[in-house]
Amino acid sequence: IVEDLLMLARSDSPNFLSISEVDLEPFIDEVLDKAQALAPRKWYLDHQAEGVALLDRQRITQAMLQLALNATQHTTTDQEIHLGTEIYGDQLHLWVRDTGSGVPRADRERVFDRFARGSTNGDSSGTGLGLAIVRAIAQGHGGAVVLVETSSGGAEFRLELPLQSPEGNLAAASKDTIWS
């Protein structure tokens, strides 16, 4: 808990992120490999954006693995967890989607708050800091984390990060990307 709180306290400092060029295709493959070690589930890669993005590789990996861990806590071994990346207009989207129990409407606004825990969380080992950390990482990149309703009844958490750096330089380039 102390390390998580310290990380959240540092999230406002200018040196919170260490930005570098990240090749998106191998990056999401690496995240998926690490996520699969969290729990036996049906893991899938939905889509891989092509190109290079300016990101803090370690922090975005941390955020994606936190989202994957949350998904394992709300699914069973026969359920699916999907990861993916896509470029939409001027944003990079990275997501974790599951076919589990989903997030009750009453909890959707507060799940990103520090120490907030879902009312149907069957795992009592969490501190309620995971999604606050994910939000701090997304905001540090000038983006956001959003909870998206799914048709399967599960949950999709998506990092929406701008493709423009604060200096106005293009932060990602796409090859053969589907624009929507």
PDB file of C-alpha atoms in Angstrom:
ATOM      1  CA  ILE A   1       0.000   0.000   0.000  1.00  0.00           C
ATOM      2  CA  VAL A   2       2.823   2.396   0.880  1.00  0.00           C
ATOM      3  CA  GLU A   3       4.531   1.915  -2.505  1.00  0.00           C
ATOM      4  CA  ASP A   4       1.236   2.488  -4.321  1.00  0.00           C
ATOM      5  CA  LEU A   5       0.527   5.640  -2.314  1.00  0.00           C
ATOM      6  CA  LEU A   6       4.042   6.947  -2.989  1.00  0.00           C
ATOM      7  CA  MET A   7       3.614   6.265  -6.698  1.00  0.00           C
ATOM      8  CA  LEU A   8       0.325   8.177  -6.687  1.00  0.00           C
ATOM      9  CA  ALA A   9       1.935  11.077  -4.813  1.00  0.00           C
ATOM     10  CA  ARG A  10       4.739  11.213  -7.416  1.00  0.00           C
ATOM     11  CA  SER A  11       2.264  11.158 -10.309  1.00  0.00           C
ATOM     12  CA  ASP A  12       2.043  14.967 -10.193  1.00  0.00           C
ATOM     13  CA  SER A  13       5.793  15.485 -10.460  1.00  0.00           C
ATOM     14  CA  PRO A  14       7.390  16.346 -13.824  1.00  0.00           C
ATOM     15  CA  ASN A  15       9.670  13.287 -13.726  1.00  0.00           C
ATOM     16  CA  PHE A  16       6.832  10.797 -13.147  1.00  0.00           C
ATOM     17  CA  LEU A  17       7.103   9.527 -16.721  1.00  0.00           C
ATOM     18  CA  SER A  18      10.108   8.433 -18.729  1.00  0.00           C
ATOM     19  CA  ILE A  19       8.918   8.888 -22.311  1.00  0.00           C
ATOM     20  CA  SER A  20      10.538   6.993 -25.173  1.00  0.00           C
ATOM     21  CA  GLU A  21       9.581   5.583 -28.547  1.00  0.00           C
ATOM     22  CA  VAL A  22       7.615   2.355 -28.209  1.00  0.00           C
ATOM     23  CA  ASP A  23       6.955   0.051 -31.162  1.00  0.00           C
ATOM     24  CA  LEU A  24       3.298  -0.802 -30.603  1.00  0.00           C
ATOM     25  CA  GLU A  25       3.150  -4.288 -32.175  1.00  0.00           C
ATOM     26  CA  PRO A  26       5.786  -6.010 -30.038  1.00  0.00           C
ATOM     27  CA  PHE A  27       4.728  -3.936 -27.030  1.00  0.00           C
ATOM     28  CA  ILE A  28       1.210  -5.374 -26.833  1.00  0.00           C
ATOM     29  CA  ASP A  29       2.593  -8.880 -27.492  1.00  0.00           C
ATOM     30  CA  GLU A  30       4.867  -8.444 -24.453  1.00  0.00           C
ATOM     31  CA  VAL A  31       2.009  -7.152 -22.306  1.00  0.00           C
ATOM     32  CA  LEU A  32      -0.168 -10.107 -23.332  1.00  0.00           C
ATOM     33  CA  ASP A  33       2.636 -12.572 -22.477  1.00  0.00           C
ATOM     34  CA  LYS A  34       2.955 -11.027 -19.015  1.00  0.00           C
ATOM     35  CA  ALA A  35      -0.821 -10.898 -18.496  1.00  0.00           C
ATOM     36  CA  GLN A  36      -1.222 -14.581 -19.336  1.00  0.00           C
ATOM     37  CA  ALA A  37       0.976 -15.406 -16.362  1.00  0.00           C
ATOM     38  CA  LEU A  38      -1.502 -13.719 -13.984  1.00  0.00           C
ATOM     39  CA  ALA A  39      -4.164 -16.428 -14.141  1.00  0.00           C
ATOM     40  CA  PRO A  40      -5.432 -19.215 -16.380  1.00  0.00           C
ATOM     41  CA  ARG A  41      -8.027 -17.575 -18.611  1.00  0.00           C
ATOM     42  CA  LYS A  42      -8.878 -17.575 -22.303  1.00  0.00           C
ATOM     43  CA  TRP A  43      -6.558 -14.735 -23.371  1.00  0.00           C
ATOM     44  CA  TYR A  44      -6.945 -13.054 -26.762  1.00  0.00           C
ATOM     45  CA  LEU A  45      -5.292 -10.254 -28.671  1.00  0.00           C
ATOM     46  CA  ASP A  46      -8.010  -8.250 -30.445  1.00  0.00           C
ATOM     47  CA  HIS A  47      -5.937  -5.875 -32.513  1.00  0.00           C
ATOM     48  CA  GLN A  48      -2.394  -4.549 -32.769  1.00  0.00           C
ATOM     49  CA  ALA A  49      -1.869  -0.971 -33.823  1.00  0.00           C
ATOM     50  CA  GLU A  50       1.144  -0.550 -36.050  1.00  0.00           C
ATOM     51  CA  GLY A  51       3.604   2.237 -35.542  1.00  0.00           C
ATOM     52  CA  VAL A  52       5.626   3.932 -32.854  1.00  0.00           C
ATOM     53  CA  ALA A  53       4.225   5.917 -29.938  1.00  0.00           C
ATOM     54  CA  LEU A  54       5.924   8.155 -27.403  1.00  0.00           C
ATOM     55  CA  LEU A  55       5.024   6.518 -24.078  1.00  0.00           C
ATOM     56  CA  ASP A  56       6.451   5.539 -20.752  1.00  0.00           C
ATOM     57  CA  ARG A  57       6.764   1.835 -21.561  1.00  0.00           C
ATOM     58  CA  GLN A  58       7.037   0.762 -17.914  1.00  0.00           C
ATOM     59  CA  ARG A  59       4.070   2.827 -16.701  1.00  0.00           C
ATOM     60  CA  ILE A  60       1.778   1.794 -19.577  1.00  0.00           C
ATOM     61  CA  THR A  61       2.759  -1.840 -19.001  1.00  0.00           C
ATOM     62  CA  GLN A  62       1.950  -1.349 -15.310  1.00  0.00           C
ATOM     63  CA  ALA A  63      -1.457   0.127 -16.185  1.00  0.00           C
ATOM     64  CA  MET A  64      -2.331  -2.637 -18.636  1.00  0.00           C
ATOM     65  CA  LEU A  65      -1.271  -5.367 -16.194  1.00  0.00           C
ATOM     66  CA  GLN A  66      -3.338  -3.755 -13.437  1.00  0.00           C
ATOM     67  CA  LEU A  67      -6.362  -3.808 -15.750  1.00  0.00           C
ATOM     68  CA  ALA A  68      -5.620  -7.432 -16.662  1.00  0.00           C
ATOM     69  CA  LEU A  69      -5.306  -8.372 -12.983  1.00  0.00           C
ATOM     70  CA  ASN A  70      -8.666  -6.741 -12.278  1.00  0.00           C
ATOM     71  CA  ALA A  71     -10.155  -8.738 -15.152  1.00  0.00           C
ATOM     72  CA  THR A  72      -8.830 -12.002 -13.687  1.00  0.00           C
ATOM     73  CA  GLN A  73     -10.478 -11.151 -10.366  1.00  0.00           C
ATOM     74  CA  HIS A  74     -13.874 -10.859 -12.051  1.00  0.00           C
ATOM     75  CA  THR A  75     -13.689 -13.856 -14.379  1.00  0.00           C
ATOM     76  CA  THR A  76     -13.393 -17.603 -14.091  1.00  0.00           C
ATOM     77  CA  THR A  77     -11.025 -19.925 -15.944  1.00  0.00           C
ATOM     78  CA  ASP A  78     -13.539 -20.534 -18.747  1.00  0.00           C
ATOM     79  CA  GLN A  79     -14.063 -16.820 -19.454  1.00  0.00           C
ATOM     80  CA  GLU A  80     -12.242 -14.548 -21.891  1.00  0.00           C
ATOM     81  CA  ILE A  81      -9.951 -11.584 -21.458  1.00  0.00           C
ATOM     82  CA  HIS A  82      -9.043  -9.504 -24.523  1.00  0.00           C
ATOM     83  CA  LEU A  83      -6.237  -6.976 -24.934  1.00  0.00           C
ATOM     84  CA  GLY A  84      -5.628  -4.683 -27.852  1.00  0.00           C
ATOM     85  CA  THR A  85      -4.342  -1.440 -29.281  1.00  0.00           C
ATOM     86  CA  GLU A  86      -5.752   0.772 -32.020  1.00  0.00           C
ATOM     87  CA  ILE A  87      -5.266   4.263 -33.349  1.00  0.00           C
ATOM     88  CA  TYR A  88      -8.517   6.253 -33.562  1.00  0.00           C
ATOM     89  CA  GLY A  89      -8.140   9.674 -35.103  1.00  0.00           C
ATOM     90  CA  ASP A  90      -5.705  11.544 -32.902  1.00  0.00           C
ATOM     91  CA  GLN A  91      -5.710   9.001 -30.046  1.00  0.00           C
ATOM     92  CA  LEU A  92      -4.070   5.723 -29.180  1.00  0.00           C
ATOM     93  CA  HIS A  93      -6.452   3.311 -27.456  1.00  0.00           C
ATOM     94  CA  LEU A  94      -5.205   0.390 -25.378  1.00  0.00           C
ATOM     95  CA  TRP A  95      -7.784  -1.850 -23.739  1.00  0.00           C
ATOM     96  CA  VAL A  96      -8.511  -4.824 -21.541  1.00  0.00           C
ATOM     97  CA  ARG A  97     -11.979  -6.357 -21.958  1.00  0.00           C
ATOM     98  CA  ASP A  98     -13.431  -9.365 -20.180  1.00  0.00           C
ATOM     99  CA  THR A  99     -16.570 -11.487 -20.241  1.00  0.00           C
ATOM    100  CA  GLY A 100     -16.907 -11.505 -16.459  1.00  0.00           C
ATOM    101  CA  SER A 101     -19.410  -9.953 -14.101  1.00  0.00           C
ATOM    102  CA  GLY A 102     -18.919  -6.354 -15.242  1.00  0.00           C
ATOM    103  CA  VAL A 103     -19.065  -3.233 -13.094  1.00  0.00           C
ATOM    104  CA  PRO A 104     -22.402  -2.379 -11.469  1.00  0.00           C
ATOM    105  CA  ARG A 105     -23.802   1.004 -12.523  1.00  0.00           C
ATOM    106  CA  ALA A 106     -23.618   2.258  -8.937  1.00  0.00           C
ATOM    107  CA  ASP A 107     -19.841   1.691  -8.908  1.00  0.00           C
ATOM    108  CA  ARG A 108     -18.894   3.027 -12.348  1.00  0.00           C
ATOM    109  CA  GLU A 109     -18.086   6.599 -11.318  1.00  0.00           C
ATOM    110  CA  ARG A 110     -16.183   5.802  -8.150  1.00  0.00           C
ATOM    111  CA  VAL A 111     -14.055   2.804  -9.203  1.00  0.00           C
ATOM    112  CA  PHE A 112     -11.214   5.159 -10.212  1.00  0.00           C
ATOM    113  CA  ASP A 113     -11.107   6.842  -6.781  1.00  0.00           C
ATOM    114  CA  ARG A 114      -8.399   5.948  -4.285  1.00  0.00           C
ATOM    115  CA  PHE A 115      -9.413   3.104  -1.963  1.00  0.00           C
ATOM    116  CA  ALA A 116     -12.650   2.529  -3.908  1.00  0.00           C
ATOM    117  CA  ARG A 117     -13.678  -1.068  -4.310  1.00  0.00           C
ATOM    118  CA  GLY A 118     -16.536  -2.498  -6.279  1.00  0.00           C
ATOM    119  CA  SER A 119     -19.548  -3.626  -4.302  1.00  0.00           C
ATOM    120  CA  THR A 120     -19.466  -7.071  -5.943  1.00  0.00           C
ATOM    121  CA  ASN A 121     -15.715  -7.627  -5.669  1.00  0.00           C
ATOM    122  CA  GLY A 122     -15.307 -11.258  -4.688  1.00  0.00           C
ATOM    123  CA  ASP A 123     -11.588 -10.843  -4.013  1.00  0.00           C
ATOM    124  CA  SER A 124     -10.915  -9.069  -0.729  1.00  0.00           C
ATOM    125  CA  SER A 125      -7.137  -8.862  -1.215  1.00  0.00           C
ATOM    126  CA  GLY A 126      -7.103  -5.549  -3.097  1.00  0.00           C
ATOM    127  CA  THR A 127      -6.406  -2.109  -1.684  1.00  0.00           C
ATOM    128  CA  GLY A 128      -8.638  -0.111  -3.992  1.00  0.00           C
ATOM    129  CA  LEU A 129      -5.629   1.718  -5.442  1.00  0.00           C
ATOM    130  CA  GLY A 130      -5.194  -0.159  -8.731  1.00  0.00           C
ATOM    131  CA  LEU A 131      -7.593   1.846 -10.895  1.00  0.00           C
ATOM    132  CA  ALA A 132      -6.475   5.113  -9.276  1.00  0.00           C
ATOM    133  CA  ILE A 133      -2.942   4.234 -10.379  1.00  0.00           C
ATOM    134  CA  VAL A 134      -4.146   3.431 -13.889  1.00  0.00           C
ATOM    135  CA  ARG A 135      -5.923   6.795 -14.001  1.00  0.00           C
ATOM    136  CA  ALA A 136      -2.785   8.631 -12.803  1.00  0.00           C
ATOM    137  CA  ILE A 137      -0.699   6.940 -15.517  1.00  0.00           C
ATOM    138  CA  ALA A 138      -3.226   7.821 -18.217  1.00  0.00           C
ATOM    139  CA  GLN A 139      -3.468  11.419 -17.009  1.00  0.00           C
ATOM    140  CA  GLY A 140       0.318  11.661 -16.876  1.00  0.00           C
ATOM    141  CA  HIS A 141       0.289  10.884 -20.598  1.00  0.00           C
ATOM    142  CA  GLY A 142      -2.334  13.606 -21.166  1.00  0.00           C
ATOM    143  CA  GLY A 143      -5.088  11.022 -21.569  1.00  0.00           C
ATOM    144  CA  ALA A 144      -7.749   9.198 -19.602  1.00  0.00           C
ATOM    145  CA  VAL A 145      -8.946   5.743 -18.636  1.00  0.00           C
ATOM    146  CA  VAL A 146     -12.594   5.018 -19.369  1.00  0.00           C
ATOM    147  CA  LEU A 147     -14.990   2.227 -18.545  1.00  0.00           C
ATOM    148  CA  VAL A 148     -16.862   1.115 -21.648  1.00  0.00           C
ATOM    149  CA  GLU A 149     -20.098  -0.870 -21.610  1.00  0.00           C
ATOM    150  CA  THR A 150     -19.838  -4.184 -23.426  1.00  0.00           C
ATOM    151  CA  SER A 151     -22.500  -6.285 -25.075  1.00  0.00           C
ATOM    152  CA  SER A 152     -21.142  -9.379 -23.287  1.00  0.00           C
ATOM    153  CA  GLY A 153     -21.937  -7.968 -19.842  1.00  0.00           C
ATOM    154  CA  GLY A 154     -18.282  -7.864 -18.853  1.00  0.00           C
ATOM    155  CA  ALA A 155     -16.131  -4.785 -18.524  1.00  0.00           C
ATOM    156  CA  GLU A 156     -13.816  -2.936 -20.882  1.00  0.00           C
ATOM    157  CA  PHE A 157     -11.282  -0.508 -19.498  1.00  0.00           C
ATOM    158  CA  ARG A 158      -9.626   1.605 -22.151  1.00  0.00           C
ATOM    159  CA  LEU A 159      -6.644   3.939 -21.987  1.00  0.00           C
ATOM    160  CA  GLU A 160      -7.227   6.822 -24.393  1.00  0.00           C
ATOM    161  CA  LEU A 161      -3.957   8.644 -24.979  1.00  0.00           C
ATOM    162  CA  PRO A 162      -3.324  11.584 -27.295  1.00  0.00           C
ATOM    163  CA  LEU A 163      -1.071  11.101 -30.292  1.00  0.00           C
ATOM    164  CA  GLN A 164       0.290  14.620 -29.894  1.00  0.00           C
ATOM    165  CA  SER A 165       2.926  15.241 -27.285  1.00  0.00           C
ATOM    166  CA  PRO A 166       2.700  18.464 -25.249  1.00  0.00           C
ATOM    167  CA  GLU A 167       5.282  19.956 -27.646  1.00  0.00           C
ATOM    168  CA  GLY A 168       2.933  19.247 -30.574  1.00  0.00           C
ATOM    169  CA  ASN A 169       5.103  16.524 -32.114  1.00  0.00           C
ATOM    170  CA  LEU A 170       3.383  13.491 -33.520  1.00  0.00           C
ATOM    171  CA  ALA A 171       3.524  10.862 -30.786  1.00  0.00           C
ATOM    172  CA  ALA A 172       2.500   7.895 -32.923  1.00  0.00           C
ATOM    173  CA  ALA A 173       2.484   6.982 -36.560  1.00  0.00           C
ATOM    174  CA  SER A 174       0.204   4.415 -38.112  1.00  0.00           C
ATOM    175  CA  LYS A 175       0.635   2.059 -41.033  1.00  0.00           C
ATOM    176  CA  ASP A 176      -2.470   0.372 -42.443  1.00  0.00           C
ATOM    177  CA  THR A 177      -4.529   1.402 -39.433  1.00  0.00           C
ATOM    178  CA  ILE A 178      -8.302   1.269 -39.566  1.00  0.00           C
ATOM    179  CA  TRP A 179      -9.621   4.737 -38.792  1.00  0.00           C
ATOM    180  CA  SER A 180     -13.056   5.127 -37.294  1.00  0.00           C
TER     181      SER A 180
END
